[in-house]
mmCIF file of C-alpha atoms and ligand atoms in Angstrom:
data_model
loop_
_atom_site.group_PDB
_atom_site.id
_atom_site.type_symbol
_atom_site.label_atom_id
_atom_site.label_comp_id
_atom_site.label_asym_id
_atom_site.label_seq_id
_atom_site.Cartn_x
_atom_site.Cartn_y
_atom_site.Cartn_z
ATOM 1 C CA GLN A 16 23.910 -5.403 2.703
ATOM 2 C CA PRO A 17 22.745 -7.288 -0.411
ATOM 3 C CA SER A 18 19.370 -5.569 -0.664
ATOM 4 C CA ASN A 19 20.920 -2.160 -1.023
ATOM 5 C CA LEU A 20 21.297 -1.700 -4.755
ATOM 6 C CA GLN A 21 22.669 1.783 -4.297
ATOM 7 C CA MET A 22 26.012 0.475 -3.020
ATOM 8 C CA GLU A 23 28.842 1.326 -5.383
ATOM 9 C CA GLY A 24 32.540 1.101 -4.572
ATOM 10 C CA ASN A 25 33.802 0.912 -1.026
ATOM 11 C CA SER A 26 30.817 0.967 1.303
ATOM 12 C CA SER A 27 32.999 1.619 4.369
ATOM 13 C CA LEU A 28 33.595 5.100 2.973
ATOM 14 C CA ARG A 29 29.911 5.963 3.073
ATOM 15 C CA ARG A 30 28.155 7.426 6.054
ATOM 16 C CA ALA A 31 24.740 7.990 4.470
ATOM 17 C CA ASP A 32 23.281 4.852 5.979
ATOM 18 C CA CYS A 33 24.521 5.888 9.426
ATOM 19 C CA ARG A 34 22.760 9.207 8.889
ATOM 20 C CA ALA A 35 19.535 7.433 7.961
ATOM 21 C CA LYS A 36 19.803 5.075 10.925
ATOM 22 C CA GLY A 37 20.621 7.965 13.256
ATOM 23 C CA GLY A 38 17.078 9.211 12.854
ATOM 24 C CA ALA A 39 17.580 12.106 10.470
ATOM 25 C CA PRO A 40 14.372 14.169 10.628
ATOM 26 C CA GLY A 41 11.800 13.167 8.065
ATOM 27 C CA PHE A 42 9.752 10.196 7.013
ATOM 28 C CA LYS A 43 10.563 6.859 5.471
ATOM 29 C CA VAL A 44 8.761 6.327 2.182
ATOM 30 C CA ALA A 45 8.606 3.281 -0.116
ATOM 31 C CA ILE A 46 7.521 3.363 -3.757
ATOM 32 C CA LEU A 47 6.340 -0.006 -5.108
ATOM 33 C CA GLY A 48 6.533 -0.045 -8.904
ATOM 34 C CA ALA A 49 9.304 2.567 -8.828
ATOM 35 C CA ALA A 50 10.747 1.693 -12.255
ATOM 36 C CA GLY A 51 7.501 2.290 -14.154
ATOM 37 C CA GLY A 52 6.199 5.219 -16.140
ATOM 38 C CA ILE A 53 4.745 6.803 -13.012
ATOM 39 C CA GLY A 54 7.296 5.267 -10.645
ATOM 40 C CA GLN A 55 10.347 6.941 -12.176
ATOM 41 C CA PRO A 56 9.249 10.590 -12.106
ATOM 42 C CA LEU A 57 7.553 9.889 -8.764
ATOM 43 C CA SER A 58 10.850 8.595 -7.369
ATOM 44 C CA MET A 59 12.612 11.705 -8.609
ATOM 45 C CA LEU A 60 10.031 14.062 -7.125
ATOM 46 C CA MET A 61 9.965 12.243 -3.770
ATOM 47 C CA LYS A 62 13.771 12.481 -3.639
ATOM 48 C CA MET A 63 13.247 16.255 -3.862
ATOM 49 C CA ASN A 64 10.712 16.306 -1.012
ATOM 50 C CA PRO A 65 12.299 17.746 2.147
ATOM 51 C CA LEU A 66 9.963 15.722 4.385
ATOM 52 C CA VAL A 67 11.508 12.446 3.167
ATOM 53 C CA SER A 68 14.592 11.104 4.978
ATOM 54 C CA VAL A 69 14.681 7.593 3.500
ATOM 55 C CA LEU A 70 13.345 6.548 0.096
ATOM 56 C CA HIS A 71 12.982 2.853 -0.782
ATOM 57 C CA LEU A 72 12.505 2.076 -4.488
ATOM 58 C CA TYR A 73 11.025 -1.367 -5.188
ATOM 59 C CA ASP A 74 10.132 -3.005 -8.486
ATOM 60 C CA VAL A 75 10.275 -6.427 -10.112
ATOM 61 C CA VAL A 76 12.480 -5.019 -12.912
ATOM 62 C CA ASN A 77 14.975 -2.175 -13.420
ATOM 63 C CA SER A 78 14.962 -0.773 -9.892
ATOM 64 C CA PRO A 79 18.804 -0.875 -9.655
ATOM 65 C CA GLY A 80 19.116 1.597 -12.519
ATOM 66 C CA VAL A 81 16.443 3.958 -11.247
ATOM 67 C CA THR A 82 17.962 3.801 -7.757
ATOM 68 C CA ALA A 83 21.506 4.534 -8.938
ATOM 69 C CA ASP A 84 20.209 7.432 -11.020
ATOM 70 C CA VAL A 85 17.981 9.055 -8.392
ATOM 71 C CA SER A 86 20.522 8.488 -5.594
ATOM 72 C CA HIS A 87 22.943 10.941 -7.232
ATOM 73 C CA MET A 88 20.594 13.884 -6.658
ATOM 74 C CA ASP A 89 22.062 16.128 -3.945
ATOM 75 C CA THR A 90 18.923 16.262 -1.812
ATOM 76 C CA GLY A 91 18.485 14.974 1.736
ATOM 77 C CA ALA A 92 16.755 11.617 1.331
ATOM 78 C CA VAL A 93 18.877 8.458 1.470
ATOM 79 C CA VAL A 94 17.829 6.195 -1.439
ATOM 80 C CA ARG A 95 17.874 2.400 -1.402
ATOM 81 C CA GLY A 96 16.770 0.040 -4.166
ATOM 82 C CA PHE A 97 15.051 -3.337 -3.934
ATOM 83 C CA LEU A 98 14.555 -5.798 -6.787
ATOM 84 C CA GLY A 99 12.022 -8.600 -6.946
ATOM 85 C CA GLN A 100 9.739 -10.376 -4.525
ATOM 86 C CA PRO A 101 12.513 -11.723 -2.224
ATOM 87 C CA GLN A 102 13.431 -8.113 -1.385
ATOM 88 C CA LEU A 103 9.887 -6.840 -0.809
ATOM 89 C CA GLU A 104 10.039 -7.290 2.959
ATOM 90 C CA ASN A 105 13.290 -5.341 3.277
ATOM 91 C CA ALA A 106 11.798 -2.631 1.089
ATOM 92 C CA LEU A 107 8.789 -2.271 3.405
ATOM 93 C CA THR A 108 10.221 -2.685 6.884
ATOM 94 C CA GLY A 109 10.037 0.514 8.910
ATOM 95 C CA MET A 110 8.175 2.591 6.326
ATOM 96 C CA ASP A 111 5.839 5.459 7.333
ATOM 97 C CA LEU A 112 4.270 5.854 3.894
ATOM 98 C CA VAL A 113 3.966 3.345 1.034
ATOM 99 C CA ILE A 114 3.023 4.612 -2.431
ATOM 100 C CA ILE A 115 1.864 1.970 -4.934
ATOM 101 C CA PRO A 116 1.973 2.715 -8.684
ATOM 102 C CA ALA A 117 2.692 -0.961 -9.586
ATOM 103 C CA GLY A 118 0.723 -2.619 -12.354
ATOM 104 C CA VAL A 119 -0.138 -2.401 -16.031
ATOM 105 C CA PRO A 120 -1.587 0.813 -17.514
ATOM 106 C CA ARG A 121 -4.323 1.190 -20.137
ATOM 107 C CA LYS A 122 -3.907 1.066 -23.898
ATOM 108 C CA PRO A 123 -6.348 2.771 -26.310
ATOM 109 C CA GLY A 124 -9.799 1.168 -26.177
ATOM 110 C CA MET A 125 -9.320 -0.206 -22.659
ATOM 111 C CA THR A 126 -11.255 0.805 -19.576
ATOM 112 C CA ARG A 127 -9.586 0.849 -16.175
ATOM 113 C CA ASP A 128 -11.636 -2.204 -15.303
ATOM 114 C CA ASP A 129 -9.899 -4.147 -18.110
ATOM 115 C CA LEU A 130 -6.760 -3.963 -15.942
ATOM 116 C CA PHE A 131 -8.435 -5.781 -13.067
ATOM 117 C CA ASN A 132 -7.193 -9.299 -13.741
ATOM 118 C CA ILE A 133 -3.491 -8.394 -13.691
ATOM 119 C CA ASN A 134 -3.428 -5.568 -11.183
ATOM 120 C CA ALA A 135 -5.672 -7.179 -8.569
ATOM 121 C CA GLY A 136 -3.105 -9.917 -7.964
ATOM 122 C CA ILE A 137 -0.208 -7.450 -7.846
ATOM 123 C CA VAL A 138 -1.993 -5.270 -5.284
ATOM 124 C CA ARG A 139 -2.856 -8.316 -3.168
ATOM 125 C CA THR A 140 0.792 -9.458 -3.019
ATOM 126 C CA LEU A 141 2.086 -5.994 -2.169
ATOM 127 C CA CYS A 142 -0.550 -5.441 0.527
ATOM 128 C CA GLU A 143 0.255 -8.799 2.127
ATOM 129 C CA GLY A 144 3.818 -7.516 2.428
ATOM 130 C CA ILE A 145 2.606 -4.275 4.007
ATOM 131 C CA SER A 146 0.502 -6.192 6.571
ATOM 132 C CA LYS A 147 3.558 -8.153 7.560
ATOM 133 C CA CYS A 148 6.293 -5.514 7.516
ATOM 134 C CA CYS A 149 4.771 -2.064 8.090
ATOM 135 C CA PRO A 150 1.140 -2.522 9.189
ATOM 136 C CA ASN A 151 1.004 1.034 10.536
ATOM 137 C CA ALA A 152 2.156 2.734 7.354
ATOM 138 C CA ILE A 153 -0.123 5.062 5.430
ATOM 139 C CA VAL A 154 -0.842 3.505 2.012
ATOM 140 C CA ASN A 155 -1.381 5.618 -1.123
ATOM 141 C CA LEU A 156 -2.834 3.283 -3.750
ATOM 142 C CA ILE A 157 -2.490 4.421 -7.374
ATOM 143 C CA SER A 158 -2.804 1.106 -9.278
ATOM 144 C CA ASN A 159 -5.985 0.884 -11.342
ATOM 145 C CA PRO A 160 -8.847 0.208 -11.200
ATOM 146 C CA VAL A 161 -8.648 2.220 -7.942
ATOM 147 C CA ASN A 162 -12.399 1.654 -7.386
ATOM 148 C CA SER A 163 -11.604 -2.069 -6.976
ATOM 149 C CA THR A 164 -7.966 -2.110 -5.784
ATOM 150 C CA VAL A 165 -8.766 -0.119 -2.634
ATOM 151 C CA PRO A 166 -11.444 -2.656 -1.568
ATOM 152 C CA ILE A 167 -8.943 -5.431 -2.402
ATOM 153 C CA ALA A 168 -6.308 -3.842 -0.168
ATOM 154 C CA ALA A 169 -8.880 -3.429 2.624
ATOM 155 C CA GLU A 170 -9.821 -7.121 2.417
ATOM 156 C CA VAL A 171 -6.167 -8.196 2.492
ATOM 157 C CA PHE A 172 -5.545 -6.057 5.564
ATOM 158 C CA LYS A 173 -8.736 -7.357 7.255
ATOM 159 C CA LYS A 174 -7.636 -10.940 6.660
ATOM 160 C CA ALA A 175 -4.279 -10.172 8.249
ATOM 161 C CA GLY A 176 -5.940 -8.344 11.154
ATOM 162 C CA THR A 177 -4.127 -5.084 10.370
ATOM 163 C CA TYR A 178 -6.878 -3.067 8.701
ATOM 164 C CA ASP A 179 -7.129 0.570 9.734
ATOM 165 C CA PRO A 180 -9.483 2.321 7.296
ATOM 166 C CA LYS A 181 -7.881 5.688 8.046
ATOM 167 C CA ARG A 182 -4.539 4.502 6.682
ATOM 168 C CA LEU A 183 -5.696 3.297 3.274
ATOM 169 C CA LEU A 184 -6.181 6.030 0.678
ATOM 170 C CA GLY A 185 -6.934 5.575 -3.020
ATOM 171 C CA VAL A 186 -5.251 8.334 -4.991
ATOM 172 C CA THR A 187 -7.772 10.386 -6.989
ATOM 173 C CA MET A 188 -5.644 13.521 -6.918
ATOM 174 C CA LEU A 189 -5.068 13.463 -10.680
ATOM 175 C CA ASP A 190 -8.793 14.031 -11.196
ATOM 176 C CA VAL A 191 -8.589 17.095 -8.957
ATOM 177 C CA VAL A 192 -5.428 18.325 -10.703
ATOM 178 C CA ARG A 193 -7.127 17.971 -14.088
ATOM 179 C CA ALA A 194 -10.319 19.600 -12.843
ATOM 180 C CA ASN A 195 -8.387 22.578 -11.467
ATOM 181 C CA THR A 196 -6.533 22.940 -14.780
ATOM 182 C CA PHE A 197 -9.554 22.631 -17.074
ATOM 183 C CA VAL A 198 -11.793 24.895 -14.955
ATOM 184 C CA ALA A 199 -9.014 27.499 -14.774
ATOM 185 C CA GLU A 200 -8.758 27.400 -18.582
ATOM 186 C CA VAL A 201 -12.480 28.049 -18.982
ATOM 187 C CA LEU A 202 -12.537 30.819 -16.369
ATOM 188 C CA GLY A 203 -9.275 32.417 -17.487
ATOM 189 C CA LEU A 204 -7.706 31.947 -14.044
ATOM 190 C CA ASP A 205 -4.355 30.678 -12.763
ATOM 191 C CA PRO A 206 -4.904 26.944 -11.976
ATOM 192 C CA ARG A 207 -3.102 27.417 -8.659
ATOM 193 C CA GLU A 208 -5.961 29.629 -7.498
ATOM 194 C CA VAL A 209 -8.670 27.108 -8.389
ATOM 195 C CA ASP A 210 -9.993 24.351 -6.131
ATOM 196 C CA VAL A 211 -12.490 21.835 -7.529
ATOM 197 C CA PRO A 212 -13.762 19.032 -5.274
ATOM 198 C CA VAL A 213 -13.948 15.768 -7.226
ATOM 199 C CA VAL A 214 -15.878 12.994 -5.497
ATOM 200 C CA GLY A 215 -17.123 9.460 -6.191
ATOM 201 C CA GLY A 216 -14.411 7.248 -7.635
ATOM 202 C CA HIS A 217 -11.628 7.117 -10.205
ATOM 203 C CA SER A 218 -13.114 5.849 -13.462
ATOM 204 C CA GLY A 219 -15.446 7.265 -16.112
ATOM 205 C CA VAL A 220 -18.807 8.364 -14.717
ATOM 206 C CA THR A 221 -17.688 7.655 -11.148
ATOM 207 C CA ILE A 222 -15.433 10.736 -11.414
ATOM 208 C CA LEU A 223 -17.801 13.443 -10.233
ATOM 209 C CA PRO A 224 -16.493 17.017 -10.240
ATOM 210 C CA LEU A 225 -18.633 19.253 -8.024
ATOM 211 C CA LEU A 226 -18.520 22.310 -10.253
ATOM 212 C CA SER A 227 -21.143 24.074 -8.132
ATOM 213 C CA GLN A 228 -18.564 24.153 -5.314
ATOM 214 C CA VAL A 229 -15.599 25.560 -7.255
ATOM 215 C CA LYS A 230 -13.419 28.007 -5.380
ATOM 216 C CA PRO A 231 -13.206 30.886 -6.085
ATOM 217 C CA PRO A 232 -16.996 30.953 -6.481
ATOM 218 C CA CYS A 233 -17.964 31.214 -10.137
ATOM 219 C CA SER A 234 -21.001 30.609 -12.256
ATOM 220 C CA LEU A 235 -20.641 28.213 -15.160
ATOM 221 C CA THR A 236 -23.222 27.891 -17.926
ATOM 222 C CA ALA A 237 -24.949 24.541 -18.515
ATOM 223 C CA GLU A 238 -22.803 24.129 -21.636
ATOM 224 C CA GLU A 239 -19.573 24.846 -19.735
ATOM 225 C CA THR A 240 -20.611 22.447 -16.974
ATOM 226 C CA GLU A 241 -21.313 19.675 -19.472
ATOM 227 C CA TYR A 242 -18.033 20.267 -21.336
ATOM 228 C CA LEU A 243 -15.965 20.372 -18.145
ATOM 229 C CA THR A 244 -17.592 17.318 -16.575
ATOM 230 C CA ASN A 245 -16.959 15.266 -19.729
ATOM 231 C CA ARG A 246 -13.382 16.482 -20.074
ATOM 232 C CA ILE A 247 -12.551 15.767 -16.415
ATOM 233 C CA GLN A 248 -14.139 12.295 -16.605
ATOM 234 C CA ASN A 249 -12.264 11.478 -19.813
ATOM 235 C CA GLY A 250 -8.964 13.225 -19.035
ATOM 236 C CA GLY A 251 -7.217 9.878 -18.629
ATOM 237 C CA THR A 252 -8.523 8.612 -21.954
ATOM 238 C CA GLU A 253 -7.355 11.837 -23.620
ATOM 239 C CA VAL A 254 -3.791 10.956 -22.563
ATOM 240 C CA VAL A 255 -4.126 7.233 -23.388
ATOM 241 C CA GLU A 256 -5.217 8.107 -26.936
ATOM 242 C CA ALA A 257 -2.522 10.751 -27.425
ATOM 243 C CA LYS A 258 0.131 8.266 -26.262
ATOM 244 C CA ALA A 259 -1.314 5.796 -28.806
ATOM 245 C CA GLY A 260 -0.375 2.539 -27.111
ATOM 246 C CA ALA A 261 2.616 3.810 -25.110
ATOM 247 C CA GLY A 262 0.686 3.904 -21.826
ATOM 248 C CA SER A 263 -1.405 6.307 -19.789
ATOM 249 C CA ALA A 264 -0.745 9.443 -17.753
ATOM 250 C CA THR A 265 2.628 9.197 -16.021
ATOM 251 C CA LEU A 266 4.084 12.705 -15.619
ATOM 252 C CA SER A 267 0.921 14.479 -14.485
ATOM 253 C CA MET A 268 0.175 11.412 -12.339
ATOM 254 C CA ALA A 269 3.599 11.545 -10.695
ATOM 255 C CA TYR A 270 2.989 15.238 -10.009
ATOM 256 C CA ALA A 271 -0.431 14.456 -8.525
ATOM 257 C CA ALA A 272 0.937 11.528 -6.495
ATOM 258 C CA VAL A 273 3.620 13.730 -4.969
ATOM 259 C CA LYS A 274 1.122 16.474 -4.206
ATOM 260 C CA PHE A 275 -0.970 13.877 -2.390
ATOM 261 C CA ALA A 276 1.966 12.137 -0.662
ATOM 262 C CA ASP A 277 3.238 15.507 0.534
ATOM 263 C CA ALA A 278 -0.196 16.201 2.055
ATOM 264 C CA CYS A 279 -0.023 12.823 3.835
ATOM 265 C CA LEU A 280 3.460 13.582 5.184
ATOM 266 C CA ARG A 281 2.356 17.023 6.407
ATOM 267 C CA GLY A 282 -0.592 15.309 8.100
ATOM 268 C CA LEU A 283 1.741 12.738 9.684
ATOM 269 C CA ARG A 284 3.923 15.576 10.933
ATOM 270 C CA GLY A 285 0.874 17.014 12.684
ATOM 271 C CA ASP A 286 0.118 19.997 10.456
ATOM 272 C CA ALA A 287 -3.446 21.276 10.914
ATOM 273 C CA GLY A 288 -5.973 21.741 8.119
ATOM 274 C CA VAL A 289 -4.540 19.314 5.550
ATOM 275 C CA VAL A 290 -7.555 18.525 3.341
ATOM 276 C CA GLU A 291 -7.495 16.649 0.017
ATOM 277 C CA CYS A 292 -9.872 14.433 -1.968
ATOM 278 C CA ALA A 293 -9.225 10.682 -1.735
ATOM 279 C CA PHE A 294 -11.042 7.379 -2.226
ATOM 280 C CA VAL A 295 -11.483 6.009 1.299
ATOM 281 C CA ALA A 296 -13.712 3.929 3.558
ATOM 282 C CA SER A 297 -16.676 6.211 3.961
ATOM 283 C CA GLN A 298 -20.098 6.736 5.454
ATOM 284 C CA VAL A 299 -20.869 9.704 3.259
ATOM 285 C CA THR A 300 -23.116 7.536 1.037
ATOM 286 C CA GLU A 301 -24.490 4.017 1.451
ATOM 287 C CA LEU A 302 -21.378 2.676 -0.337
ATOM 288 C CA PRO A 303 -18.497 1.342 1.801
ATOM 289 C CA PHE A 304 -15.907 3.367 -0.157
ATOM 290 C CA PHE A 305 -16.259 6.778 -1.722
ATOM 291 C CA ALA A 306 -13.987 9.640 -2.748
ATOM 292 C CA SER A 307 -14.540 12.963 -1.060
ATOM 293 C CA LYS A 308 -12.594 15.571 0.853
ATOM 294 C CA VAL A 309 -10.761 14.127 3.836
ATOM 295 C CA ARG A 310 -8.727 15.756 6.582
ATOM 296 C CA ILE A 311 -5.346 14.067 6.833
ATOM 297 C CA GLY A 312 -3.607 13.940 10.192
ATOM 298 C CA ARG A 313 -1.181 11.826 12.210
ATOM 299 C CA ASN A 314 -3.430 8.776 11.801
ATOM 300 C CA GLY A 315 -4.211 9.187 8.109
ATOM 301 C CA ALA A 316 -7.694 10.147 6.909
ATOM 302 C CA GLU A 317 -8.961 11.283 10.294
ATOM 303 C CA GLU A 318 -12.138 12.916 9.069
ATOM 304 C CA VAL A 319 -14.212 12.279 5.944
ATOM 305 C CA TYR A 320 -16.249 15.323 4.969
ATOM 306 C CA GLN A 321 -19.827 15.324 3.727
ATOM 307 C CA LEU A 322 -20.358 16.313 0.102
ATOM 308 C CA GLY A 323 -22.148 19.598 0.736
ATOM 309 C CA PRO A 324 -25.066 20.789 -1.385
ATOM 310 C CA LEU A 325 -25.289 19.251 -4.890
ATOM 311 C CA ASN A 326 -27.243 20.791 -7.743
ATOM 312 C CA GLU A 327 -29.614 18.799 -9.924
ATOM 313 C CA TYR A 328 -26.962 17.991 -12.553
ATOM 314 C CA GLU A 329 -24.620 16.669 -9.848
ATOM 315 C CA ARG A 330 -27.373 14.641 -8.170
ATOM 316 C CA ALA A 331 -28.093 12.904 -11.488
ATOM 317 C CA GLY A 332 -24.359 12.242 -11.971
ATOM 318 C CA MET A 333 -24.201 10.902 -8.437
ATOM 319 C CA GLU A 334 -26.793 8.216 -9.163
ATOM 320 C CA LYS A 335 -24.859 6.979 -12.204
ATOM 321 C CA ALA A 336 -21.588 7.080 -10.264
ATOM 322 C CA LYS A 337 -22.952 5.085 -7.329
ATOM 323 C CA LYS A 338 -24.288 2.324 -9.569
ATOM 324 C CA GLU A 339 -20.939 1.726 -11.257
ATOM 325 C CA LEU A 340 -19.003 2.174 -8.019
ATOM 326 C CA ALA A 341 -21.070 -0.413 -6.169
ATOM 327 C CA ALA A 342 -20.221 -3.032 -8.821
ATOM 328 C CA SER A 343 -16.494 -2.173 -8.852
ATOM 329 C CA ILE A 344 -16.274 -2.301 -5.056
ATOM 330 C CA GLN A 345 -18.054 -5.647 -4.977
ATOM 331 C CA LYS A 346 -15.723 -7.032 -7.637
ATOM 332 C CA GLY A 347 -12.706 -6.117 -5.514
ATOM 333 C CA VAL A 348 -14.161 -7.572 -2.326
ATOM 334 C CA SER A 349 -15.110 -10.849 -4.069
ATOM 335 C CA PHE A 350 -11.606 -11.211 -5.519
ATOM 336 C CA ILE A 351 -10.234 -11.746 -2.003
ATOM 337 C CA ARG A 352 -13.229 -13.420 -0.345
ATOM 338 C CA LYS A 353 -13.887 -16.013 -3.047
HETATM 339 P P1 NAI B 428 4.068 0.991 -16.113
HETATM 340 O O1 NAI B 428 3.781 -0.304 -16.763
HETATM 341 O O2 NAI B 428 4.888 1.993 -16.831
HETATM 342 O O3 NAI B 428 4.775 0.728 -14.711
HETATM 343 C C1 NAI B 428 4.297 -0.203 -13.798
HETATM 344 C C2 NAI B 428 5.458 -0.739 -13.000
HETATM 345 O O4 NAI B 428 4.950 -1.683 -12.065
HETATM 346 C C3 NAI B 428 6.511 -1.465 -13.871
HETATM 347 O O5 NAI B 428 7.806 -0.953 -13.611
HETATM 348 C C4 NAI B 428 6.385 -2.916 -13.417
HETATM 349 O O6 NAI B 428 7.615 -3.619 -13.443
HETATM 350 C C5 NAI B 428 5.895 -2.721 -11.988
HETATM 351 N N1 NAI B 428 5.311 -3.929 -11.435
HETATM 352 C C6 NAI B 428 4.571 -4.882 -12.046
HETATM 353 N N2 NAI B 428 4.278 -5.871 -11.190
HETATM 354 C C7 NAI B 428 4.828 -5.525 -10.000
HETATM 355 C C8 NAI B 428 4.875 -6.141 -8.731
HETATM 356 N N3 NAI B 428 4.291 -7.307 -8.494
HETATM 357 N N4 NAI B 428 5.532 -5.495 -7.747
HETATM 358 C C9 NAI B 428 6.118 -4.310 -7.978
HETATM 359 N N5 NAI B 428 6.117 -3.683 -9.155
HETATM 360 C C10 NAI B 428 5.476 -4.291 -10.154
HETATM 361 O O7 NAI B 428 2.656 1.626 -15.683
HETATM 362 P P2 NAI B 428 2.356 3.126 -15.193
HETATM 363 O O8 NAI B 428 2.022 3.962 -16.361
HETATM 364 O O9 NAI B 428 3.430 3.556 -14.275
HETATM 365 O O10 NAI B 428 0.982 2.894 -14.389
HETATM 366 C C11 NAI B 428 0.967 2.160 -13.191
HETATM 367 C C12 NAI B 428 -0.453 2.007 -12.662
HETATM 368 O O11 NAI B 428 -0.996 3.267 -12.286
HETATM 369 C C13 NAI B 428 -1.438 1.436 -13.683
HETATM 370 O O12 NAI B 428 -2.262 0.496 -13.046
HETATM 371 C C14 NAI B 428 -2.238 2.641 -14.106
HETATM 372 O O13 NAI B 428 -3.513 2.299 -14.573
HETATM 373 C C15 NAI B 428 -2.308 3.399 -12.804
HETATM 374 N N6 NAI B 428 -2.659 4.811 -12.936
HETATM 375 C C16 NAI B 428 -3.407 5.371 -11.938
HETATM 376 C C17 NAI B 428 -3.783 6.683 -11.987
HETATM 377 C C18 NAI B 428 -4.594 7.280 -10.880
HETATM 378 O O14 NAI B 428 -5.052 8.402 -11.028
HETATM 379 N N7 NAI B 428 -4.798 6.612 -9.757
HETATM 380 C C19 NAI B 428 -3.405 7.545 -13.120
HETATM 381 C C20 NAI B 428 -2.570 6.886 -14.086
HETATM 382 C C21 NAI B 428 -2.232 5.562 -13.992
#
């Protein structure tokens, strides 16, 4: 099987593929962009996830090495590697969940929108493959600018006649992970006990932490609220600047991506009460896409929750967020429709 880059030595001595074909319990997951800064730790962490039975690692470079490396981990998932566009279809066929961290990351001084020109085309190509080979898969889209790439993916799927809004989720989990961490620091709590809803989108002022809804309930001063909102909105830039040209968040992003993918797999399995924030098709505001809490089930984002009561500070932030979001969404839609 030429597309299986994991094959080493005498393949007749290996029964792993028979095990995978025999319907070992678990889900089939593909990572597109698996050799990248996010892709590599994400591949490792997904190989450790007990809900995964088959893991397909696709990239346009270096996926053989990552595949060989990850495939030696003695966990359940069978790993297969796929290199370059001609192998995209094999990488996608039969997948239940597709995670996309493909594309260029920011350098200091860049906004996420500066990535649009390169990443929009990458996301289009990958989503065309999904439409063709696994139109029912749940898609977790990480590639930036998420505020535009999710609308791009939706347009590609609409064109192909495969669009199911419930199955397309933009990953904003890193904003939630950061918010939980920073709020816990201020409150002197364990971050694992803190839950901060972050709504809107995934870029600058569109990242809107609802600090009035933090669990456990707490009261933050105006100064703390201002500090936390700024830090959560600029968490990505904090990492970009610290890495000084070597890229953006990769390790915390891989952690967040796995936390989110695991929620999707638990939803697919039929677990009740799986609720996470994600950037999805939405009727919560007048915008066609918006990040808020969603309940994830067998069909993906089965229910999109309302925002709940906002305080004055959050309502003001909301207006700024919606303005920028509307433009980013439109830019994504036009990229495909033009
Ligand atoms: P990276 O440059 O280290 O890795 C990207 C990978 O994508 C590379 O291995 C590259 O070969 C691959 N790639 C490029 N074109 C491809 C194609 N057509 N098909 C498949 N793979 C392709 O970048 P990194 O740091 O892993 O970031 C990836 C993306 O994730 C960036 O767009 C970044 O902005 C975004 N990101 C999103 C976050 C979020 O919260 N949603 C957080 C951090 C980054």
